Amino acid sequence: MYYKFGGFTQRLVGAGVPAAYSPQGFKPVVSVESPAVIFDTPIKVAPDSQNKVGGLVKNKVPELQKLFQRPDNIPVHLKRSVPDRLLYRTTMALTIGGAIYCLIALYMATSPKREK
């Protein structure tokens, strides 16, 4: 048995296959004709040069794959040298600082105030 949400009570009620697969009255629109081609321009392929040519950028994925898959016992998040190390160390410092701040806040919340 198939179910759908009732329109008035918003509870599950029994339903047939078309109603269950078309919630809230939406019906799938199937076009018989293929749509007309709007832009029929040839695809440009990036040349093998070092810089941008014609607004396209060279694919750097193979070079990065060689860099990241090199077996040099360095974690992946540190393989691109200075910026990665700086970002990693900043993240670790903020994490440790946040943990210390949470512990201090918990200590202050659990210790009673002294009355004078």
CSV table of N, CA and C in Angstrom, one decimal:
chain,number,residue,atom,x,y,z
A,1,MET,N,0.8,-1.2,0.0
A,1,MET,CA,0.0,0.0,0.0
A,1,MET,C,0.9,1.2,0.0
A,2,TYR,N,0.5,2.3,-0.7
A,2,TYR,CA,1.2,3.5,-0.8
A,2,TYR,C,0.5,4.6,0.1
A,3,TYR,N,1.3,5.5,0.6
A,3,TYR,CA,0.8,6.6,1.5
A,3,TYR,C,1.2,7.9,1.0
A,4,LYS,N,0.4,8.9,1.4
A,4,LYS,CA,0.7,10.3,1.1
A,4,LYS,C,0.1,11.1,2.3
A,5,PHE,N,0.5,12.4,2.4
A,5,PHE,CA,0.0,13.3,3.4
A,5,PHE,C,-1.4,13.8,2.9
A,6,GLY,N,-2.3,13.7,3.9
A,6,GLY,CA,-3.7,14.3,3.6
A,6,GLY,C,-3.6,15.8,3.5
A,7,GLY,N,-4.4,16.3,2.6
A,7,GLY,CA,-4.4,17.8,2.4
A,7,GLY,C,-4.9,18.6,3.5
A,8,PHE,N,-5.9,18.1,4.3
A,8,PHE,CA,-6.5,18.9,5.4
A,8,PHE,C,-5.9,18.5,6.7
A,9,THR,N,-5.8,17.3,7.0
A,9,THR,CA,-5.3,16.8,8.3
A,9,THR,C,-3.8,16.7,8.4
A,10,GLN,N,-3.1,16.7,7.3
A,10,GLN,CA,-1.6,16.5,7.3
A,10,GLN,C,-1.2,15.2,8.0
A,11,ARG,N,-2.0,14.2,7.8
A,11,ARG,CA,-1.6,12.9,8.3
A,11,ARG,C,-1.5,11.9,7.2
A,12,LEU,N,-0.8,10.8,7.4
A,12,LEU,CA,-0.7,9.9,6.3
A,12,LEU,C,-2.0,9.2,6.0
A,13,VAL,N,-2.4,9.1,4.8
A,13,VAL,CA,-3.6,8.4,4.3
A,13,VAL,C,-3.2,7.5,3.2
A,14,GLY,N,-3.9,6.5,3.0
A,14,GLY,CA,-3.7,5.5,1.9
A,14,GLY,C,-3.9,6.2,0.6
A,15,ALA,N,-3.1,5.8,-0.4
A,15,ALA,CA,-3.2,6.4,-1.7
A,15,ALA,C,-2.7,5.4,-2.8
A,16,GLY,N,-3.1,5.7,-4.0
A,16,GLY,CA,-2.7,4.9,-5.1
A,16,GLY,C,-1.3,5.3,-5.6
A,17,VAL,N,-0.7,4.5,-6.5
A,17,VAL,CA,0.7,4.8,-7.0
A,17,VAL,C,0.8,6.2,-7.5
A,18,PRO,N,0.0,6.6,-8.5
A,18,PRO,CA,0.2,8.0,-9.0
A,18,PRO,C,0.1,9.1,-8.0
A,19,ALA,N,-0.8,9.0,-7.0
A,19,ALA,CA,-0.9,10.0,-6.0
A,19,ALA,C,0.3,10.0,-5.1
A,20,ALA,N,0.8,8.8,-4.8
A,20,ALA,CA,1.9,8.7,-3.8
A,20,ALA,C,3.2,9.2,-4.4
A,21,TYR,N,3.4,9.0,-5.7
A,21,TYR,CA,4.6,9.5,-6.4
A,21,TYR,C,4.5,10.9,-6.9
A,22,SER,N,3.4,11.5,-6.8
A,22,SER,CA,3.2,12.9,-7.2
A,22,SER,C,2.6,13.7,-6.1
A,23,PRO,N,3.4,14.0,-5.1
A,23,PRO,CA,2.9,14.7,-3.9
A,23,PRO,C,2.3,16.0,-4.1
A,24,GLN,N,1.2,16.4,-3.4
A,24,GLN,CA,0.6,17.7,-3.4
A,24,GLN,C,0.1,18.0,-4.8
A,25,GLY,N,-0.3,17.1,-5.6
A,25,GLY,CA,-0.9,17.3,-6.9
A,25,GLY,C,0.0,17.7,-8.0
A,26,PHE,N,1.4,17.7,-7.7
A,26,PHE,CA,2.3,17.9,-8.8
A,26,PHE,C,2.3,16.7,-9.7
A,27,LYS,N,2.2,16.9,-11.0
A,27,LYS,CA,2.3,15.9,-12.0
A,27,LYS,C,3.6,16.0,-12.8
A,28,PRO,N,4.3,14.9,-13.0
A,28,PRO,CA,5.5,15.0,-13.8
A,28,PRO,C,5.2,15.4,-15.2
A,29,VAL,N,6.0,16.3,-15.8
A,29,VAL,CA,5.8,16.8,-17.1
A,29,VAL,C,6.8,16.1,-18.0
A,30,VAL,N,6.3,15.3,-18.9
A,30,VAL,CA,7.2,14.6,-19.9
A,30,VAL,C,7.0,15.2,-21.2
A,31,SER,N,8.1,15.8,-21.7
A,31,SER,CA,8.0,16.4,-23.0
A,31,SER,C,8.3,15.4,-24.1
A,32,VAL,N,7.4,15.4,-25.1
A,32,VAL,CA,7.5,14.5,-26.3
A,32,VAL,C,8.6,14.9,-27.2
A,33,GLU,N,8.8,16.2,-27.4
A,33,GLU,CA,9.7,16.7,-28.3
A,33,GLU,C,11.0,17.2,-27.6
A,34,SER,N,12.1,17.0,-28.2
A,34,SER,CA,13.4,17.5,-27.6
A,34,SER,C,13.4,19.0,-27.7
A,35,PRO,N,14.0,19.6,-26.7
A,35,PRO,CA,14.1,21.1,-26.8
A,35,PRO,C,15.0,21.6,-27.9
A,36,ALA,N,14.8,22.8,-28.3
A,36,ALA,CA,15.6,23.3,-29.4
A,36,ALA,C,17.0,23.7,-28.8
A,37,VAL,N,18.0,23.6,-29.6
A,37,VAL,CA,19.4,23.9,-29.2
A,37,VAL,C,19.5,25.4,-29.2
A,38,ILE,N,19.8,26.0,-28.0
A,38,ILE,CA,19.9,27.4,-27.9
A,38,ILE,C,21.3,27.9,-28.3
A,39,PHE,N,22.4,27.3,-27.8
A,39,PHE,CA,23.7,27.7,-28.1
A,39,PHE,C,24.4,26.5,-28.9
A,40,ASP,N,24.7,26.7,-30.1
A,40,ASP,CA,25.3,25.7,-30.9
A,40,ASP,C,26.7,26.1,-31.3
A,41,THR,N,27.6,26.3,-30.3
A,41,THR,CA,28.9,26.7,-30.5
A,41,THR,C,29.9,25.5,-30.2
A,42,PRO,N,31.0,25.4,-30.9
A,42,PRO,CA,31.9,24.3,-30.6
A,42,PRO,C,32.6,24.5,-29.3
A,43,ILE,N,33.0,23.4,-28.7
A,43,ILE,CA,33.6,23.4,-27.4
A,43,ILE,C,35.1,23.7,-27.6
A,44,LYS,N,35.7,24.6,-26.8
A,44,LYS,CA,37.1,25.0,-26.9
A,44,LYS,C,37.8,24.1,-25.9
A,45,VAL,N,39.0,23.6,-26.3
A,45,VAL,CA,39.8,22.7,-25.5
A,45,VAL,C,41.1,23.5,-25.1
A,46,ALA,N,41.5,23.4,-23.9
A,46,ALA,CA,42.6,24.2,-23.4
A,46,ALA,C,43.9,23.6,-24.0
A,47,PRO,N,44.7,24.5,-24.5
A,47,PRO,CA,46.0,24.0,-25.1
A,47,PRO,C,47.0,23.6,-24.0
A,48,ASP,N,48.1,23.0,-24.3
A,48,ASP,CA,49.1,22.6,-23.3
A,48,ASP,C,50.1,23.6,-23.0
A,49,SER,N,49.7,24.9,-22.9
A,49,SER,CA,50.6,25.9,-22.5
A,49,SER,C,50.6,26.2,-21.0
A,50,GLN,N,51.5,27.0,-20.6
A,50,GLN,CA,51.6,27.3,-19.1
A,50,GLN,C,50.6,28.2,-18.6
A,51,ASN,N,50.2,29.2,-19.4
A,51,ASN,CA,49.3,30.3,-19.0
A,51,ASN,C,47.9,30.1,-19.6
A,52,LYS,N,47.0,31.1,-19.2
A,52,LYS,CA,45.7,31.1,-19.8
A,52,LYS,C,45.7,31.5,-21.2
A,53,VAL,N,45.0,30.8,-22.1
A,53,VAL,CA,44.9,31.2,-23.5
A,53,VAL,C,43.5,31.2,-23.9
A,54,GLY,N,43.0,32.3,-24.3
A,54,GLY,CA,41.6,32.4,-24.8
A,54,GLY,C,40.6,32.2,-23.7
A,55,GLY,N,41.0,32.6,-22.4
A,55,GLY,CA,40.0,32.5,-21.3
A,55,GLY,C,40.0,31.2,-20.7
A,56,LEU,N,40.7,30.2,-21.1
A,56,LEU,CA,40.7,28.8,-20.6
A,56,LEU,C,42.0,28.6,-19.8
A,57,VAL,N,41.9,27.8,-18.7
A,57,VAL,CA,43.0,27.5,-17.8
A,57,VAL,C,43.5,26.1,-18.0
A,58,LYS,N,44.8,25.9,-18.0
A,58,LYS,CA,45.3,24.5,-18.1
A,58,LYS,C,44.9,23.7,-17.0
A,59,ASN,N,44.6,22.4,-17.2
A,59,ASN,CA,44.2,21.5,-16.2
A,59,ASN,C,45.4,21.1,-15.3
A,60,LYS,N,45.3,21.4,-14.1
A,60,LYS,CA,46.4,21.2,-13.1
A,60,LYS,C,46.2,19.9,-12.3
A,61,VAL,N,45.1,19.2,-12.6
A,61,VAL,CA,44.8,18.0,-11.8
A,61,VAL,C,45.9,16.9,-11.9
A,62,PRO,N,46.5,16.6,-13.1
A,62,PRO,CA,47.5,15.6,-13.1
A,62,PRO,C,48.8,16.0,-12.2
A,63,GLU,N,49.1,17.3,-12.3
A,63,GLU,CA,50.3,17.7,-11.5
A,63,GLU,C,50.0,17.6,-10.0
A,64,LEU,N,48.8,18.0,-9.6
A,64,LEU,CA,48.4,17.8,-8.2
A,64,LEU,C,48.3,16.4,-7.7
A,65,GLN,N,47.8,15.5,-8.6
A,65,GLN,CA,47.8,14.1,-8.3
A,65,GLN,C,49.2,13.5,-8.0
A,66,LYS,N,50.1,13.9,-8.9
A,66,LYS,CA,51.5,13.5,-8.6
A,66,LYS,C,52.0,14.0,-7.3
A,67,LEU,N,51.7,15.3,-7.0
A,67,LEU,CA,52.2,15.9,-5.7
A,67,LEU,C,51.6,15.1,-4.5
A,68,PHE,N,50.2,14.9,-4.5
A,68,PHE,CA,49.6,14.3,-3.4
A,68,PHE,C,49.8,12.8,-3.2
A,69,GLN,N,50.1,12.1,-4.3
A,69,GLN,CA,50.3,10.7,-4.3
A,69,GLN,C,51.7,10.3,-4.1
A,70,ARG,N,52.6,11.2,-3.9
A,70,ARG,CA,54.0,10.9,-3.7
A,70,ARG,C,54.2,10.3,-2.4
A,71,PRO,N,54.9,9.1,-2.3
A,71,PRO,CA,55.1,8.5,-1.0
A,71,PRO,C,56.3,9.1,-0.2
A,72,ASP,N,56.0,10.2,0.5
A,72,ASP,CA,57.1,10.8,1.3
A,72,ASP,C,56.7,11.0,2.8
A,73,ASN,N,55.7,10.2,3.2
A,73,ASN,CA,55.3,10.2,4.6
A,73,ASN,C,54.9,11.5,5.2
A,74,ILE,N,54.4,12.4,4.4
A,74,ILE,CA,53.8,13.7,4.8
A,74,ILE,C,52.3,13.6,4.7
A,75,PRO,N,51.6,14.0,5.7
A,75,PRO,CA,50.1,14.0,5.5
A,75,PRO,C,49.6,14.8,4.4
A,76,VAL,N,48.5,14.4,3.8
A,76,VAL,CA,48.0,15.1,2.6
A,76,VAL,C,47.7,16.6,2.9
A,77,HIS,N,47.2,16.9,4.1
A,77,HIS,CA,46.9,18.3,4.4
A,77,HIS,C,48.1,19.2,4.6
A,78,LEU,N,49.3,18.7,4.5
A,78,LEU,CA,50.5,19.5,4.7
A,78,LEU,C,51.5,19.4,3.5
A,79,LYS,N,51.0,18.8,2.4
A,79,LYS,CA,51.9,18.6,1.2
A,79,LYS,C,52.2,19.8,0.4
A,80,ARG,N,51.5,20.9,0.5
A,80,ARG,CA,51.7,22.1,-0.3
A,80,ARG,C,52.5,23.2,0.5
A,81,SER,N,53.3,22.8,1.4
A,81,SER,CA,54.2,23.6,2.2
A,81,SER,C,53.7,24.7,3.0
A,82,VAL,N,54.2,25.9,2.9
A,82,VAL,CA,53.9,27.0,3.8
A,82,VAL,C,52.5,27.4,4.0
A,83,PRO,N,51.7,27.6,3.0
A,83,PRO,CA,50.3,28.0,3.3
A,83,PRO,C,49.5,26.9,4.1
A,84,ASP,N,49.8,25.6,3.7
A,84,ASP,CA,49.1,24.5,4.4
A,84,ASP,C,49.5,24.4,5.8
A,85,ARG,N,50.8,24.6,6.1
A,85,ARG,CA,51.3,24.5,7.5
A,85,ARG,C,50.8,25.7,8.3
A,86,LEU,N,50.7,26.8,7.7
A,86,LEU,CA,50.2,28.0,8.4
A,86,LEU,C,48.7,27.8,8.8
A,87,LEU,N,47.9,27.3,7.8
A,87,LEU,CA,46.5,27.1,8.1
A,87,LEU,C,46.3,26.0,9.1
A,88,TYR,N,47.1,24.9,9.0
A,88,TYR,CA,47.0,23.8,10.0
A,88,TYR,C,47.3,24.3,11.4
A,89,ARG,N,48.4,25.0,11.5
A,89,ARG,CA,48.8,25.5,12.9
A,89,ARG,C,47.9,26.5,13.4
A,90,THR,N,47.3,27.3,12.6
A,90,THR,CA,46.3,28.3,13.1
A,90,THR,C,45.1,27.5,13.6
A,91,THR,N,44.6,26.5,12.8
A,91,THR,CA,43.5,25.7,13.2
A,91,THR,C,43.7,25.0,14.5
A,92,MET,N,44.9,24.4,14.7
A,92,MET,CA,45.2,23.7,15.9
A,92,MET,C,45.3,24.7,17.1
A,93,ALA,N,45.8,25.9,16.9
A,93,ALA,CA,45.9,26.8,18.0
A,93,ALA,C,44.5,27.3,18.4
A,94,LEU,N,43.7,27.6,17.4
A,94,LEU,CA,42.3,28.0,17.8
A,94,LEU,C,41.5,26.9,18.4
A,95,THR,N,41.8,25.6,18.0
A,95,THR,CA,41.1,24.5,18.7
A,95,THR,C,41.5,24.3,20.1
A,96,ILE,N,42.8,24.4,20.4
A,96,ILE,CA,43.3,24.3,21.7
A,96,ILE,C,42.9,25.4,22.6
A,97,GLY,N,43.0,26.7,22.0
A,97,GLY,CA,42.5,27.8,22.7
A,97,GLY,C,41.0,27.8,23.1
A,98,GLY,N,40.2,27.3,22.2
A,98,GLY,CA,38.8,27.1,22.4
A,98,GLY,C,38.5,26.1,23.5
A,99,ALA,N,39.3,25.0,23.5
A,99,ALA,CA,39.1,24.0,24.5
A,99,ALA,C,39.4,24.5,25.9
A,100,ILE,N,40.5,25.2,26.0
A,100,ILE,CA,40.9,25.9,27.2
A,100,ILE,C,39.9,26.9,27.7
A,101,TYR,N,39.4,27.7,26.8
A,101,TYR,CA,38.3,28.6,27.2
A,101,TYR,C,37.1,27.9,27.7
A,102,CYS,N,36.7,26.8,27.0
A,102,CYS,CA,35.5,26.0,27.5
A,102,CYS,C,35.8,25.5,28.9
A,103,LEU,N,37.0,25.0,29.2
A,103,LEU,CA,37.3,24.5,30.5
A,103,LEU,C,37.2,25.6,31.6
A,104,ILE,N,37.8,26.8,31.2
A,104,ILE,CA,37.7,27.9,32.2
A,104,ILE,C,36.3,28.3,32.4
A,105,ALA,N,35.5,28.4,31.4
A,105,ALA,CA,34.1,28.7,31.5
A,105,ALA,C,33.3,27.7,32.4
A,106,LEU,N,33.6,26.4,32.2
A,106,LEU,CA,33.0,25.4,33.0
A,106,LEU,C,33.4,25.5,34.5
A,107,TYR,N,34.7,25.8,34.7
A,107,TYR,CA,35.2,26.0,36.1
A,107,TYR,C,34.5,27.2,36.7
A,108,MET,N,34.4,28.3,36.0
A,108,MET,CA,33.7,29.5,36.6
A,108,MET,C,32.2,29.3,36.8
A,109,ALA,N,31.6,28.5,36.0
A,109,ALA,CA,30.2,28.2,36.1
A,109,ALA,C,29.9,27.2,37.3
A,110,THR,N,30.8,26.4,37.6
A,110,THR,CA,30.6,25.4,38.7
A,110,THR,C,31.1,25.9,40.0
A,111,SER,N,32.0,26.9,40.1
A,111,SER,CA,32.5,27.4,41.4
A,111,SER,C,31.5,28.4,41.9
A,112,PRO,N,31.2,28.3,43.2
A,112,PRO,CA,30.3,29.3,43.8
A,112,PRO,C,30.9,30.7,44.0
A,113,LYS,N,30.1,31.7,43.9
A,113,LYS,CA,30.7,33.1,44.2
A,113,LYS,C,30.9,33.3,45.7
A,114,ARG,N,32.0,33.9,46.0
A,114,ARG,CA,32.3,34.2,47.4
A,114,ARG,C,31.5,35.5,47.9
A,115,GLU,N,30.9,35.4,49.0
A,115,GLU,CA,30.2,36.5,49.6
A,115,GLU,C,31.1,37.2,50.6
A,116,LYS,N,31.1,38.5,50.6
A,116,LYS,CA,31.9,39.3,51.5
A,116,LYS,C,31.1,39.9,52.6
